[in-house]
Amino acid sequence: MHDILSKSMMRSRLLSARAALGADTRAAAARSMRDELLAVPEVEMGGTIAAYVSIGDEPDTRSLLFALWKRGAYVLLPLLLPDGDLDWASYEGPDSLAPGPRGLLQPTEKPRGPGAVASADVVLVPAVAVDRTGMRLGRGGGSYDRALARVGPAILTVAPVYDAELVDVLPAEPHDQRVRAALTPSQGLVRFA
Ligand SMILES: Nc1ncnc2c1ncn2[C@@H]1O[C@H](COP(=O)(O)OP(=O)(O)OP(=O)(O)O)[C@@H](O)[C@H]1O
Ligand SMILES: [Mg+2]
């Protein structure tokens, strides 16, 4: 209970700070994160990248998605299921997206099933914050805790966050899944041991 309370307090504090970032900071962050990620070896070689379309104040992933697709990667995007779990379908360019629940933009291609994330070589995971052990704070639905539980131990899982969102320690519950790296505007890809 203690950790659930501190999670929601941290979430609202971090999201307020994120909302206060200026447009220039956001645009510069999106560019540098895209370029850093495109140069990561697992991404350069990866045939399949599971990613997500950023919404609201999240670090912008849209030009990254476009670049991956142009490069010929197979990009999978999530579809939120009624029970909070995630299904996956392929991204076929900016015109292959449609509005979904909770303000999400979702793929319009045929869903491949929740297990499809296990076929990805790299998984991008949205996060409100990540700590130095890879513990991740999401929006509170647990969708990515479920999805990440299906991803093998050798797969690079990356949470793109703004600089102040790579923090020393986050509260953790038993169901929480770690990511193996953070991607920040100033430090690029930060791998966790
Ligand atoms: N594997 C799971 N199966 C069913 N429910 C789960 C699972 N993992 C998490 N949940 C549910 O999700 C709730 C929210 O989890 P948590 O606070 O860790 O979300 P989050 O990691 O911040 O969100 P998200 O992963 O969606 O970004 C948990 O209290 C739990 O009820
Ligand atoms: Mg969690």
Short mmCIF file of C-alpha atoms and ligand atoms in Angstrom, two decimals:
data_model
loop_
_atom_site.label_atom_id
_atom_site.label_comp_id
_atom_site.label_asym_id
_atom_site.label_seq_id
_atom_site.Cartn_x
_atom_site.Cartn_y
_atom_site.Cartn_z
CA MET A 1 0.00 0.00 0.00
CA HIS A 2 2.83 2.32 0.91
CA ASP A 3 4.41 1.86 -2.51
CA ILE A 4 1.12 2.31 -4.35
CA LEU A 5 0.61 5.66 -2.59
CA SER A 6 4.15 6.81 -3.24
CA LYS A 7 3.81 5.70 -6.88
CA SER A 8 0.81 7.94 -7.45
CA MET A 9 2.48 10.88 -5.70
CA MET A 10 5.63 10.46 -7.79
CA ARG A 11 3.56 10.08 -10.94
CA SER A 12 1.73 13.36 -10.43
CA ARG A 13 4.89 15.24 -9.45
CA LEU A 14 6.82 13.95 -12.46
CA LEU A 15 3.95 14.59 -14.88
CA SER A 16 3.62 18.21 -13.65
CA ALA A 17 7.32 18.77 -14.27
CA ARG A 18 6.97 17.18 -17.73
CA ALA A 19 4.01 19.46 -18.55
CA ALA A 20 6.13 22.49 -17.66
CA LEU A 21 8.81 21.76 -20.29
CA GLY A 22 8.95 24.29 -23.13
CA ALA A 23 8.29 23.56 -26.80
CA ASP A 24 11.95 24.07 -27.75
CA THR A 25 13.13 21.64 -25.07
CA ARG A 26 10.64 19.04 -26.31
CA ALA A 27 11.56 19.44 -29.96
CA ALA A 28 15.30 19.23 -29.26
CA ALA A 29 14.75 16.20 -27.03
CA ALA A 30 12.75 14.37 -29.69
CA ARG A 31 15.43 14.97 -32.33
CA SER A 32 18.35 13.84 -30.21
CA MET A 33 16.51 10.80 -28.86
CA ARG A 34 15.51 9.75 -32.37
CA ASP A 35 19.05 10.07 -33.70
CA GLU A 36 20.58 8.26 -30.69
CA LEU A 37 18.12 5.40 -30.93
CA LEU A 38 18.54 4.96 -34.69
CA ALA A 39 22.29 4.46 -34.05
CA VAL A 40 21.91 1.78 -31.34
CA PRO A 41 23.29 -1.52 -32.76
CA GLU A 42 20.27 -3.61 -31.75
CA VAL A 43 18.02 -1.09 -33.49
CA GLU A 44 20.21 -0.85 -36.61
CA MET A 45 20.21 -4.64 -36.95
CA GLY A 46 16.74 -5.26 -35.57
CA GLY A 47 14.19 -6.67 -37.95
CA THR A 48 11.28 -6.06 -35.59
CA ILE A 49 10.88 -3.08 -33.28
CA ALA A 50 7.92 -2.87 -30.90
CA ALA A 51 7.27 0.82 -30.27
CA TYR A 52 4.40 3.20 -29.43
CA VAL A 53 2.95 6.46 -30.74
CA SER A 54 3.65 9.18 -28.17
CA ILE A 55 0.69 11.25 -26.98
CA GLY A 56 0.38 14.49 -25.05
CA ASP A 57 3.56 15.50 -23.23
CA GLU A 58 5.43 12.25 -23.84
CA PRO A 59 8.81 12.47 -25.59
CA ASP A 60 7.79 12.49 -29.25
CA THR A 61 8.29 9.14 -31.01
CA ARG A 62 6.53 9.96 -34.28
CA SER A 63 9.55 10.96 -36.36
CA LEU A 64 11.41 7.96 -34.95
CA LEU A 65 8.60 5.63 -36.05
CA PHE A 66 8.63 7.16 -39.50
CA ALA A 67 12.43 6.80 -39.78
CA LEU A 68 12.32 3.14 -38.67
CA TRP A 69 9.58 2.38 -41.16
CA LYS A 70 11.41 4.15 -44.01
CA ARG A 71 14.49 2.14 -43.14
CA GLY A 72 12.51 -1.05 -43.65
CA ALA A 73 12.16 -2.21 -40.04
CA TYR A 74 9.03 -4.14 -39.11
CA VAL A 75 7.43 -1.84 -36.51
CA LEU A 76 4.79 -3.19 -34.14
CA LEU A 77 2.48 -0.81 -32.26
CA PRO A 78 0.19 -1.55 -29.31
CA LEU A 79 -3.60 -1.72 -29.23
CA LEU A 80 -5.11 -1.30 -25.78
CA LEU A 81 -7.48 -4.16 -24.97
CA PRO A 82 -10.54 -3.71 -22.71
CA ASP A 83 -8.81 -5.59 -19.86
CA GLY A 84 -5.75 -3.31 -20.03
CA ASP A 85 -3.54 -5.84 -21.80
CA LEU A 86 -1.87 -4.93 -25.11
CA ASP A 87 -2.37 -6.45 -28.56
CA TRP A 88 0.07 -5.59 -31.37
CA ALA A 89 -0.26 -4.68 -35.06
CA SER A 90 2.17 -3.43 -37.69
CA TYR A 91 2.84 0.23 -38.47
CA GLU A 92 2.59 0.94 -42.19
CA GLY A 93 3.30 4.67 -42.14
CA PRO A 94 1.54 7.71 -40.64
CA ASP A 95 -1.69 6.95 -42.55
CA SER A 96 -1.97 3.54 -40.87
CA LEU A 97 -2.99 5.07 -37.50
CA ALA A 98 -6.43 5.80 -36.10
CA PRO A 99 -7.74 7.28 -32.82
CA GLY A 100 -8.16 4.69 -30.06
CA PRO A 101 -9.18 4.72 -26.38
CA ARG A 102 -7.74 7.31 -23.95
CA GLY A 103 -6.47 9.64 -26.67
CA LEU A 104 -4.20 6.97 -28.14
CA LEU A 105 -3.31 6.67 -31.81
CA GLN A 106 -3.41 3.01 -32.74
CA PRO A 107 -2.47 0.86 -35.76
CA THR A 108 -5.23 -0.06 -38.21
CA GLU A 109 -3.54 -3.25 -39.48
CA LYS A 110 -4.65 -6.72 -38.38
CA PRO A 111 -3.86 -7.43 -34.68
CA ARG A 112 -1.23 -10.14 -34.14
CA GLY A 113 -2.17 -11.01 -30.56
CA PRO A 114 -0.66 -10.03 -27.17
CA GLY A 115 2.14 -12.58 -27.67
CA ALA A 116 3.48 -10.77 -30.77
CA VAL A 117 5.65 -8.51 -28.61
CA ALA A 118 7.81 -11.58 -27.90
CA SER A 119 8.99 -11.50 -31.55
CA ALA A 120 10.53 -8.03 -31.25
CA ASP A 121 14.31 -7.46 -31.28
CA VAL A 122 13.89 -4.15 -29.42
CA VAL A 123 10.92 -2.95 -27.36
CA LEU A 124 10.29 0.75 -26.70
CA VAL A 125 8.27 1.26 -23.54
CA PRO A 126 6.56 4.50 -22.50
CA ALA A 127 7.41 5.62 -18.97
CA VAL A 128 6.80 8.52 -16.62
CA ALA A 129 10.20 7.79 -15.06
CA VAL A 130 12.88 5.09 -14.81
CA ASP A 131 15.36 4.48 -12.01
CA ARG A 132 19.01 3.37 -12.09
CA THR A 133 18.00 -0.28 -11.77
CA GLY A 134 15.61 -0.07 -14.72
CA MET A 135 12.52 0.03 -12.51
CA ARG A 136 9.83 1.86 -14.42
CA LEU A 137 6.88 4.04 -13.48
CA GLY A 138 4.10 4.02 -16.07
CA ARG A 139 0.65 5.57 -16.21
CA GLY A 140 -0.75 3.11 -13.71
CA GLY A 141 -2.64 0.58 -15.79
CA GLY A 142 -0.05 -2.15 -15.60
CA SER A 143 -0.34 -2.74 -19.38
CA TYR A 144 3.42 -2.74 -19.90
CA ASP A 145 4.07 -4.85 -16.83
CA ARG A 146 2.01 -7.49 -18.62
CA ALA A 147 3.62 -6.95 -22.02
CA LEU A 148 7.19 -6.94 -20.66
CA ALA A 149 6.59 -10.22 -18.84
CA ARG A 150 6.38 -11.82 -22.34
CA VAL A 151 9.67 -10.39 -23.57
CA GLY A 152 12.79 -12.58 -23.33
CA PRO A 153 15.78 -11.68 -21.12
CA ALA A 154 18.14 -10.90 -24.03
CA ILE A 155 15.86 -8.33 -25.66
CA LEU A 156 16.71 -4.64 -25.38
CA THR A 157 13.80 -2.87 -23.70
CA VAL A 158 14.11 0.93 -23.71
CA ALA A 159 12.15 3.66 -21.95
CA PRO A 160 12.51 7.11 -23.58
CA VAL A 161 12.31 9.76 -20.82
CA TYR A 162 13.29 13.40 -20.35
CA ASP A 163 16.52 14.03 -18.41
CA ALA A 164 14.89 14.68 -15.01
CA GLU A 165 12.90 11.44 -15.34
CA LEU A 166 15.93 9.16 -14.98
CA VAL A 167 15.86 9.08 -11.18
CA ASP A 168 17.81 7.31 -8.43
CA VAL A 169 15.04 5.16 -7.04
CA LEU A 170 11.37 4.45 -7.77
CA PRO A 171 8.86 2.55 -5.66
CA ALA A 172 8.38 -1.02 -6.88
CA GLU A 173 5.68 -3.64 -6.47
CA PRO A 174 6.10 -7.37 -7.15
CA HIS A 175 4.37 -7.16 -10.57
CA ASP A 176 6.61 -4.35 -11.84
CA GLN A 177 8.90 -5.23 -14.74
CA ARG A 178 12.23 -3.52 -15.34
CA VAL A 179 13.52 -2.12 -18.61
CA ARG A 180 17.13 -2.69 -19.68
CA ALA A 181 17.86 0.88 -20.73
CA ALA A 182 16.62 4.44 -20.65
CA LEU A 183 16.96 6.87 -23.53
CA THR A 184 17.45 10.49 -22.46
CA PRO A 185 18.11 13.66 -24.48
CA SER A 186 21.44 14.40 -22.71
CA GLN A 187 22.83 10.92 -22.08
CA GLY A 188 21.46 8.96 -25.03
CA LEU A 189 21.06 5.24 -24.34
CA VAL A 190 21.81 4.42 -20.69
CA ARG A 191 22.06 0.66 -20.20
CA PHE A 192 21.37 -0.84 -16.76
CA ALA A 193 23.48 -3.68 -15.41
N1 LIG B 1 0.71 -8.96 -14.80
C1 LIG B 1 -0.40 -8.31 -14.39
N2 LIG B 1 -1.60 -8.90 -14.47
C2 LIG B 1 -2.70 -8.25 -14.08
N3 LIG B 1 -2.72 -7.01 -13.58
C3 LIG B 1 -1.54 -6.38 -13.48
C4 LIG B 1 -0.32 -6.99 -13.87
N4 LIG B 1 0.68 -6.12 -13.66
C5 LIG B 1 0.11 -5.03 -13.15
N5 LIG B 1 -1.22 -5.17 -13.04
C6 LIG B 1 -2.18 -4.19 -12.52
O1 LIG B 1 -1.86 -2.88 -12.91
C7 LIG B 1 -1.91 -2.02 -11.78
C8 LIG B 1 -1.02 -0.81 -12.02
O2 LIG B 1 0.33 -1.23 -12.04
P1 LIG B 1 1.49 -0.15 -11.98
O3 LIG B 1 1.17 0.91 -10.98
O4 LIG B 1 2.80 -0.88 -11.88
O5 LIG B 1 1.32 0.49 -13.43
P2 LIG B 1 2.42 1.11 -14.34
O6 LIG B 1 3.57 0.18 -14.49
O7 LIG B 1 2.72 2.47 -13.80
O8 LIG B 1 1.57 1.22 -15.67
P3 LIG B 1 1.83 0.75 -17.16
O9 LIG B 1 2.70 -0.48 -17.11
O10 LIG B 1 0.48 0.50 -17.74
O11 LIG B 1 2.49 1.90 -17.81
C9 LIG B 1 -1.48 -2.92 -10.63
O12 LIG B 1 -1.91 -2.44 -9.39
C10 LIG B 1 -2.16 -4.22 -11.00
O13 LIG B 1 -3.47 -4.27 -10.53
MG MG B 2 4.40 -0.99 -13.13
#
